[in-house]
Every structure is written in C-alpha cells, then in structure tokens.
C-alpha cells in the first residue's frame, strides 16, 4: 500500500509541473558520509562510511523566499561496526528516500532547508562474517528522520548543497537488551545519521 502511495505521489508531482509555472524540476547526485549512532552501546563501536545518492527534484515556489521541495531518490547509507570486540565490518543500507522539504532563501542565492524524510529499505549488504548479528541490528524496513541543510546557486541552473540527516527510529525492530557490570539492564538502539554533499541541476 505504501509503495502505491509513493508511486502515485511521484507521478502526481511530475504531472503538476506541466500545468504550473510555479514548479521547477531537476535531478541531483552526491556523496554522503553516514553512520549508525548507537544509544547505550552494547560493547559496540560505529564509524562513518562513504556512500552515494541521487534524487529527482520537484520544487513548488510559494513566494519569493519560500518553496516546497519533493525529492524522491536512492541513498546508500550504513556504517563500519565493531561488535563485541571483533574485527570491523562494513554495513551498507540501501533506501528509497522520500524527503519533503521547506526551503527558505533569506538571500538571493542562499537557501536554508528543513523537513522530514521517509525512507524504505530496499536491501542490506554485509561483510561475510557474523551476518546474523548484523542483520538483527538493521532489520527494520523503514526509517523516519529529519533533514536540515544549506545550499547555494553556484550557476544559473546548478545548485550545491550540504545537508545533515538524522533517523528518529531505531534500525532494529526488536529491543537489544544487556546488563552492565553492576547488573543494571540497558537497551541499545541504532540510528541513521550522516552528512551529504550534492550537486543539483534544474531543467527550468
């Protein structure tokens, strides 16, 4: 059901661009530096990995300083994890992302961006060892997060942007519980987080 809603929203947004001069559309490509932030670490460490992403862009101009932007696309996230003191293992999480962003432009070629992002996980890739443990840590199929960033119009139809994203839902469906040396019980959670640098090109 969710997939049908997303597909309908994409085609509706594209169709509207034909009928309104307030719309502009384009495409963006970029790289991201992503990580899985661990809340209450379970003898685990996490570090950033380099990934990539690309998005379609539909932008609706509300007024001279505000516009609403819809950017469905593909994003490669993940982290490099060390679990229970074992060797580092790379985890790749591939998502279909659905950001809905509000852009505010206090200056002519400078924009501040903020908004929610829904992501549906397409697949996960792991190193060959300890896959069962890693799969349990990232077995949730979706993520809901927030995006914030800045961008500048470098040339007439090109835009360079820098964004920060943070997931609000743990990547694990189940609760990961453990006890510390004092016997107190804790719950570990894993959240997507990262920075993205992108280049966008607008057709009109």
mmCIF file of N, CA and C in Angstrom, residues 64-146:
data_model
loop_
_atom_site.group_PDB
_atom_site.id
_atom_site.type_symbol
_atom_site.label_atom_id
_atom_site.label_comp_id
_atom_site.label_asym_id
_atom_site.label_seq_id
_atom_site.Cartn_x
_atom_site.Cartn_y
_atom_site.Cartn_z
ATOM 1 N N UNK A 64 8.517 34.608 -2.889
ATOM 2 C CA UNK A 64 9.888 34.970 -3.273
ATOM 3 C C UNK A 64 10.950 34.319 -2.397
ATOM 4 N N UNK A 65 10.587 33.945 -1.167
ATOM 5 C CA UNK A 65 11.592 33.399 -0.246
ATOM 6 C C UNK A 65 11.333 31.955 0.187
ATOM 7 N N UNK A 66 10.153 31.428 -0.091
ATOM 8 C CA UNK A 66 9.806 30.082 0.355
ATOM 9 C C UNK A 66 9.439 29.184 -0.816
ATOM 10 N N UNK A 67 9.903 27.958 -0.771
ATOM 11 C CA UNK A 67 9.431 26.954 -1.723
ATOM 12 C C UNK A 67 9.377 25.594 -1.043
ATOM 13 N N UNK A 68 8.537 24.737 -1.585
ATOM 14 C CA UNK A 68 8.349 23.381 -1.077
ATOM 15 C C UNK A 68 8.987 22.425 -2.063
ATOM 16 N N UNK A 69 9.830 21.517 -1.554
ATOM 17 C CA UNK A 69 10.603 20.636 -2.433
ATOM 18 C C UNK A 69 10.361 19.170 -2.098
ATOM 19 N N UNK A 70 10.107 18.396 -3.134
ATOM 20 C CA UNK A 70 9.864 16.962 -3.023
ATOM 21 C C UNK A 70 10.982 16.256 -3.784
ATOM 22 N N UNK A 71 11.741 15.364 -3.094
ATOM 23 C CA UNK A 71 12.943 14.797 -3.696
ATOM 24 C C UNK A 71 13.015 13.270 -3.542
ATOM 25 N N UNK A 72 12.196 12.513 -4.253
ATOM 26 C CA UNK A 72 12.313 11.054 -4.179
ATOM 27 C C UNK A 72 13.627 10.592 -4.788
ATOM 28 N N UNK A 73 14.249 9.574 -4.182
ATOM 29 C CA UNK A 73 15.523 9.127 -4.732
ATOM 30 C C UNK A 73 16.071 7.897 -4.037
ATOM 31 N N UNK A 74 17.298 7.563 -4.383
ATOM 32 C CA UNK A 74 18.008 6.406 -3.836
ATOM 33 C C UNK A 74 19.185 6.904 -3.006
ATOM 34 N N UNK A 75 19.387 6.292 -1.832
ATOM 35 C CA UNK A 75 20.512 6.684 -0.981
ATOM 36 C C UNK A 75 21.177 5.443 -0.401
ATOM 37 N N UNK A 76 22.499 5.423 -0.450
ATOM 38 C CA UNK A 76 23.315 4.337 0.104
ATOM 39 C C UNK A 76 23.902 4.807 1.433
ATOM 40 N N UNK A 77 23.433 4.213 2.540
ATOM 41 C CA UNK A 77 23.895 4.584 3.874
ATOM 42 C C UNK A 77 24.537 3.384 4.554
ATOM 43 N N UNK A 78 24.774 3.491 5.868
ATOM 44 C CA UNK A 78 25.370 2.391 6.614
ATOM 45 C C UNK A 78 26.441 2.875 7.564
ATOM 46 N N UNK A 79 27.365 1.961 7.896
ATOM 47 C CA UNK A 79 28.416 2.279 8.862
ATOM 48 C C UNK A 79 29.464 1.181 8.844
ATOM 49 N N UNK A 80 30.543 1.435 9.558
ATOM 50 C CA UNK A 80 31.544 0.409 9.831
ATOM 51 C C UNK A 80 31.424 0.075 11.311
ATOM 52 N N UNK A 81 31.038 -1.171 11.630
ATOM 53 C CA UNK A 81 30.740 -1.572 13.008
ATOM 54 C C UNK A 81 31.792 -2.524 13.556
ATOM 55 N N UNK A 82 32.027 -2.403 14.858
ATOM 56 C CA UNK A 82 32.836 -3.367 15.595
ATOM 57 C C UNK A 82 31.956 -3.913 16.714
ATOM 58 N N UNK A 83 31.571 -5.174 16.628
ATOM 59 C CA UNK A 83 30.651 -5.798 17.566
ATOM 60 C C UNK A 83 31.399 -6.760 18.482
ATOM 61 N N UNK A 84 31.220 -6.604 19.801
ATOM 62 C CA UNK A 84 31.834 -7.487 20.799
ATOM 63 C C UNK A 84 33.341 -7.615 20.603
ATOM 64 N N UNK A 85 33.995 -6.509 20.226
ATOM 65 C CA UNK A 85 35.438 -6.508 20.094
ATOM 66 C C UNK A 85 35.969 -7.236 18.878
ATOM 67 N N UNK A 86 35.106 -7.669 17.960
ATOM 68 C CA UNK A 86 35.561 -8.385 16.781
ATOM 69 C C UNK A 86 36.035 -7.405 15.714
ATOM 70 N N UNK A 87 36.472 -7.934 14.592
ATOM 71 C CA UNK A 87 37.014 -7.105 13.518
ATOM 72 C C UNK A 87 35.934 -6.161 12.962
ATOM 73 N N UNK A 88 36.368 -5.034 12.432
ATOM 74 C CA UNK A 88 35.436 -4.086 11.831
ATOM 75 C C UNK A 88 34.738 -4.704 10.630
ATOM 76 N N UNK A 89 33.446 -4.422 10.513
ATOM 77 C CA UNK A 89 32.644 -4.954 9.420
ATOM 78 C C UNK A 89 31.782 -3.847 8.830
ATOM 79 N N UNK A 90 31.787 -3.737 7.515
ATOM 80 C CA UNK A 90 31.024 -2.692 6.844
ATOM 81 C C UNK A 90 29.592 -3.145 6.614
ATOM 82 N N UNK A 91 28.653 -2.252 6.910
ATOM 83 C CA UNK A 91 27.232 -2.490 6.683
ATOM 84 C C UNK A 91 26.728 -1.445 5.699
ATOM 85 N N UNK A 92 26.103 -1.883 4.619
ATOM 86 C CA UNK A 92 25.509 -0.978 3.642
ATOM 87 C C UNK A 92 24.001 -1.113 3.685
ATOM 88 N N UNK A 93 23.306 0.025 3.794
ATOM 89 C CA UNK A 93 21.847 0.064 3.824
ATOM 90 C C UNK A 93 21.374 0.906 2.653
ATOM 91 N N UNK A 94 20.646 0.295 1.730
ATOM 92 C CA UNK A 94 20.157 0.994 0.543
ATOM 93 C C UNK A 94 18.680 1.325 0.711
ATOM 94 N N UNK A 95 18.364 2.611 0.614
ATOM 95 C CA UNK A 95 16.999 3.089 0.849
ATOM 96 C C UNK A 95 16.439 3.799 -0.383
ATOM 97 N N UNK A 96 15.125 3.685 -0.542
ATOM 98 C CA UNK A 96 14.380 4.632 -1.366
ATOM 99 C C UNK A 96 13.939 5.736 -0.421
ATOM 100 N N UNK A 97 14.389 6.965 -0.651
ATOM 101 C CA UNK A 97 14.114 8.069 0.269
ATOM 102 C C UNK A 97 13.034 8.986 -0.290
ATOM 103 N N UNK A 98 12.309 9.593 0.612
ATOM 104 C CA UNK A 98 11.164 10.432 0.252
ATOM 105 C C UNK A 98 11.197 11.702 1.113
ATOM 106 N N UNK A 99 12.116 12.646 0.842
ATOM 107 C CA UNK A 99 12.164 13.885 1.629
ATOM 108 C C UNK A 99 11.109 14.887 1.145
ATOM 109 N N UNK A 100 10.473 15.551 2.074
ATOM 110 C CA UNK A 100 9.562 16.658 1.779
ATOM 111 C C UNK A 100 10.078 17.860 2.558
ATOM 112 N N UNK A 101 10.646 18.837 1.843
ATOM 113 C CA UNK A 101 11.451 19.873 2.478
ATOM 114 C C UNK A 101 10.897 21.269 2.235
ATOM 115 N N UNK A 102 11.076 22.126 3.214
ATOM 116 C CA UNK A 102 10.744 23.540 3.088
ATOM 117 C C UNK A 102 12.038 24.323 2.953
ATOM 118 N N UNK A 103 12.138 25.109 1.886
ATOM 119 C CA UNK A 103 13.331 25.916 1.624
ATOM 120 C C UNK A 103 13.040 27.391 1.904
ATOM 121 N N UNK A 104 13.952 28.017 2.650
ATOM 122 C CA UNK A 104 13.838 29.443 2.931
ATOM 123 C C UNK A 104 15.089 30.138 2.413
ATOM 124 N N UNK A 105 14.892 31.182 1.606
ATOM 125 C CA UNK A 105 16.009 31.893 0.964
ATOM 126 C C UNK A 105 16.067 33.333 1.460
ATOM 127 N N UNK A 106 16.798 33.596 2.545
ATOM 128 C CA UNK A 106 16.920 34.977 3.034
ATOM 129 C C UNK A 106 17.735 35.852 2.095
ATOM 130 N N UNK A 107 18.643 35.240 1.326
ATOM 131 C CA UNK A 107 19.436 35.939 0.311
ATOM 132 C C UNK A 107 19.149 35.333 -1.047
ATOM 133 N N UNK A 108 19.492 36.030 -2.094
ATOM 134 C CA UNK A 108 19.106 35.630 -3.436
ATOM 135 C C UNK A 108 19.635 34.260 -3.814
ATOM 136 N N UNK A 109 20.877 33.936 -3.484
ATOM 137 C CA UNK A 109 21.472 32.670 -3.901
ATOM 138 C C UNK A 109 21.858 31.776 -2.721
ATOM 139 N N UNK A 110 21.207 32.003 -1.578
ATOM 140 C CA UNK A 110 21.497 31.203 -0.386
ATOM 141 C C UNK A 110 20.192 30.680 0.191
ATOM 142 N N UNK A 111 20.139 29.371 0.480
ATOM 143 C CA UNK A 111 18.903 28.734 0.927
ATOM 144 C C UNK A 111 19.150 27.860 2.146
ATOM 145 N N UNK A 112 18.228 27.920 3.095
ATOM 146 C CA UNK A 112 18.223 27.045 4.261
ATOM 147 C C UNK A 112 17.098 26.028 4.085
ATOM 148 N N UNK A 113 17.393 24.757 4.346
ATOM 149 C CA UNK A 113 16.448 23.663 4.105
ATOM 150 C C UNK A 113 16.156 22.904 5.385
ATOM 151 N N UNK A 114 14.873 22.517 5.556
ATOM 152 C CA UNK A 114 14.495 21.718 6.725
ATOM 153 C C UNK A 114 13.230 20.928 6.401
ATOM 154 N N UNK A 115 13.147 19.690 6.919
ATOM 155 C CA UNK A 115 11.931 18.923 6.718
ATOM 156 C C UNK A 115 12.092 17.461 7.066
ATOM 157 N N UNK A 116 10.996 16.701 6.994
ATOM 158 C CA UNK A 116 11.020 15.272 7.321
ATOM 159 C C UNK A 116 11.435 14.433 6.109
ATOM 160 N N UNK A 117 11.881 13.212 6.404
ATOM 161 C CA UNK A 117 12.248 12.274 5.351
ATOM 162 C C UNK A 117 11.769 10.868 5.726
ATOM 163 N N UNK A 118 11.021 10.266 4.825
ATOM 164 C CA UNK A 118 10.625 8.867 4.990
ATOM 165 C C UNK A 118 11.512 8.025 4.087
ATOM 166 N N UNK A 119 12.030 6.906 4.604
ATOM 167 C CA UNK A 119 12.908 6.040 3.815
ATOM 168 C C UNK A 119 12.437 4.594 3.919
ATOM 169 N N UNK A 120 12.399 3.918 2.781
ATOM 170 C CA UNK A 120 12.041 2.498 2.739
ATOM 171 C C UNK A 120 13.277 1.700 2.328
ATOM 172 N N UNK A 121 13.671 0.724 3.154
ATOM 173 C CA UNK A 121 14.903 -0.018 2.888
ATOM 174 C C UNK A 121 14.687 -1.035 1.769
ATOM 175 N N UNK A 122 15.524 -0.933 0.736
ATOM 176 C CA UNK A 122 15.461 -1.857 -0.391
ATOM 177 C C UNK A 122 16.228 -3.135 -0.097
ATOM 178 N N UNK A 123 17.422 -3.016 0.476
ATOM 179 C CA UNK A 123 18.213 -4.187 0.843
ATOM 180 C C UNK A 123 19.354 -3.780 1.764
ATOM 181 N N UNK A 124 20.034 -4.802 2.305
ATOM 182 C CA UNK A 124 21.194 -4.608 3.173
ATOM 183 C C UNK A 124 22.338 -5.465 2.660
ATOM 184 N N UNK A 125 23.557 -4.941 2.755
ATOM 185 C CA UNK A 125 24.750 -5.698 2.370
ATOM 186 C C UNK A 125 25.744 -5.706 3.529
ATOM 187 N N UNK A 126 26.373 -6.877 3.764
ATOM 188 C CA UNK A 126 27.278 -7.040 4.891
ATOM 189 C C UNK A 126 28.579 -7.688 4.436
ATOM 190 N N UNK A 127 29.589 -7.592 5.328
ATOM 191 C CA UNK A 127 30.770 -8.431 5.152
ATOM 192 C C UNK A 127 30.372 -9.889 5.391
ATOM 193 N N UNK A 128 31.251 -10.796 5.063
ATOM 194 C CA UNK A 128 30.905 -12.217 5.097
ATOM 195 C C UNK A 128 30.735 -12.794 6.498
ATOM 196 N N UNK A 129 31.329 -12.176 7.512
ATOM 197 C CA UNK A 129 31.307 -12.764 8.850
ATOM 198 C C UNK A 129 30.212 -12.151 9.719
ATOM 199 N N UNK A 130 29.655 -12.969 10.622
ATOM 200 C CA UNK A 130 28.677 -12.520 11.613
ATOM 201 C C UNK A 130 27.471 -11.799 10.999
ATOM 202 N N UNK A 131 26.998 -12.296 9.874
ATOM 203 C CA UNK A 131 25.866 -11.643 9.230
ATOM 204 C C UNK A 131 24.609 -11.697 10.083
ATOM 205 N N UNK A 132 24.408 -12.783 10.816
ATOM 206 C CA UNK A 132 23.188 -12.917 11.613
ATOM 207 C C UNK A 132 23.076 -11.814 12.656
ATOM 208 N N UNK A 133 24.189 -11.483 13.294
ATOM 209 C CA UNK A 133 24.176 -10.408 14.293
ATOM 210 C C UNK A 133 23.883 -9.071 13.624
ATOM 211 N N UNK A 134 24.556 -8.806 12.522
ATOM 212 C CA UNK A 134 24.380 -7.529 11.839
ATOM 213 C C UNK A 134 22.966 -7.374 11.290
ATOM 214 N N UNK A 135 22.405 -8.448 10.734
ATOM 215 C CA UNK A 135 21.052 -8.388 10.193
ATOM 216 C C UNK A 135 20.045 -8.019 11.280
ATOM 217 N N UNK A 136 20.267 -8.525 12.487
ATOM 218 C CA UNK A 136 19.350 -8.220 13.589
ATOM 219 C C UNK A 136 19.416 -6.743 13.975
ATOM 220 N N UNK A 137 20.573 -6.138 13.824
ATOM 221 C CA UNK A 137 20.735 -4.725 14.198
ATOM 222 C C UNK A 137 20.082 -3.778 13.206
ATOM 223 N N UNK A 138 19.869 -4.233 11.961
ATOM 224 C CA UNK A 138 19.336 -3.342 10.915
ATOM 225 C C UNK A 138 18.178 -4.014 10.185
ATOM 226 N N UNK A 139 17.314 -4.722 10.914
ATOM 227 C CA UNK A 139 16.243 -5.466 10.250
ATOM 228 C C UNK A 139 14.957 -4.674 10.047
ATOM 229 N N UNK A 140 14.898 -3.410 10.467
ATOM 230 C CA UNK A 140 13.698 -2.608 10.217
ATOM 231 C C UNK A 140 13.668 -2.164 8.755
ATOM 232 N N UNK A 141 12.482 -2.215 8.133
ATOM 233 C CA UNK A 141 12.352 -1.942 6.700
ATOM 234 C C UNK A 141 12.176 -0.467 6.366
ATOM 235 N N UNK A 142 11.976 0.379 7.354
ATOM 236 C CA UNK A 142 11.752 1.796 7.047
ATOM 237 C C UNK A 142 12.424 2.670 8.093
ATOM 238 N N UNK A 143 12.533 3.940 7.762
ATOM 239 C CA UNK A 143 13.089 4.917 8.698
ATOM 240 C C UNK A 143 12.347 6.228 8.506
ATOM 241 N N UNK A 144 12.176 6.965 9.577
ATOM 242 C CA UNK A 144 11.614 8.312 9.537
ATOM 243 C C UNK A 144 12.612 9.231 10.226
ATOM 244 N N UNK A 145 13.001 10.298 9.540
ATOM 245 C CA UNK A 145 14.019 11.171 10.101
ATOM 246 C C UNK A 145 13.803 12.622 9.749
ATOM 247 N N UNK A 146 14.794 13.439 10.082
ATOM 248 C CA UNK A 146 14.773 14.869 9.806
ATOM 249 C C UNK A 146 15.987 15.250 8.968
#
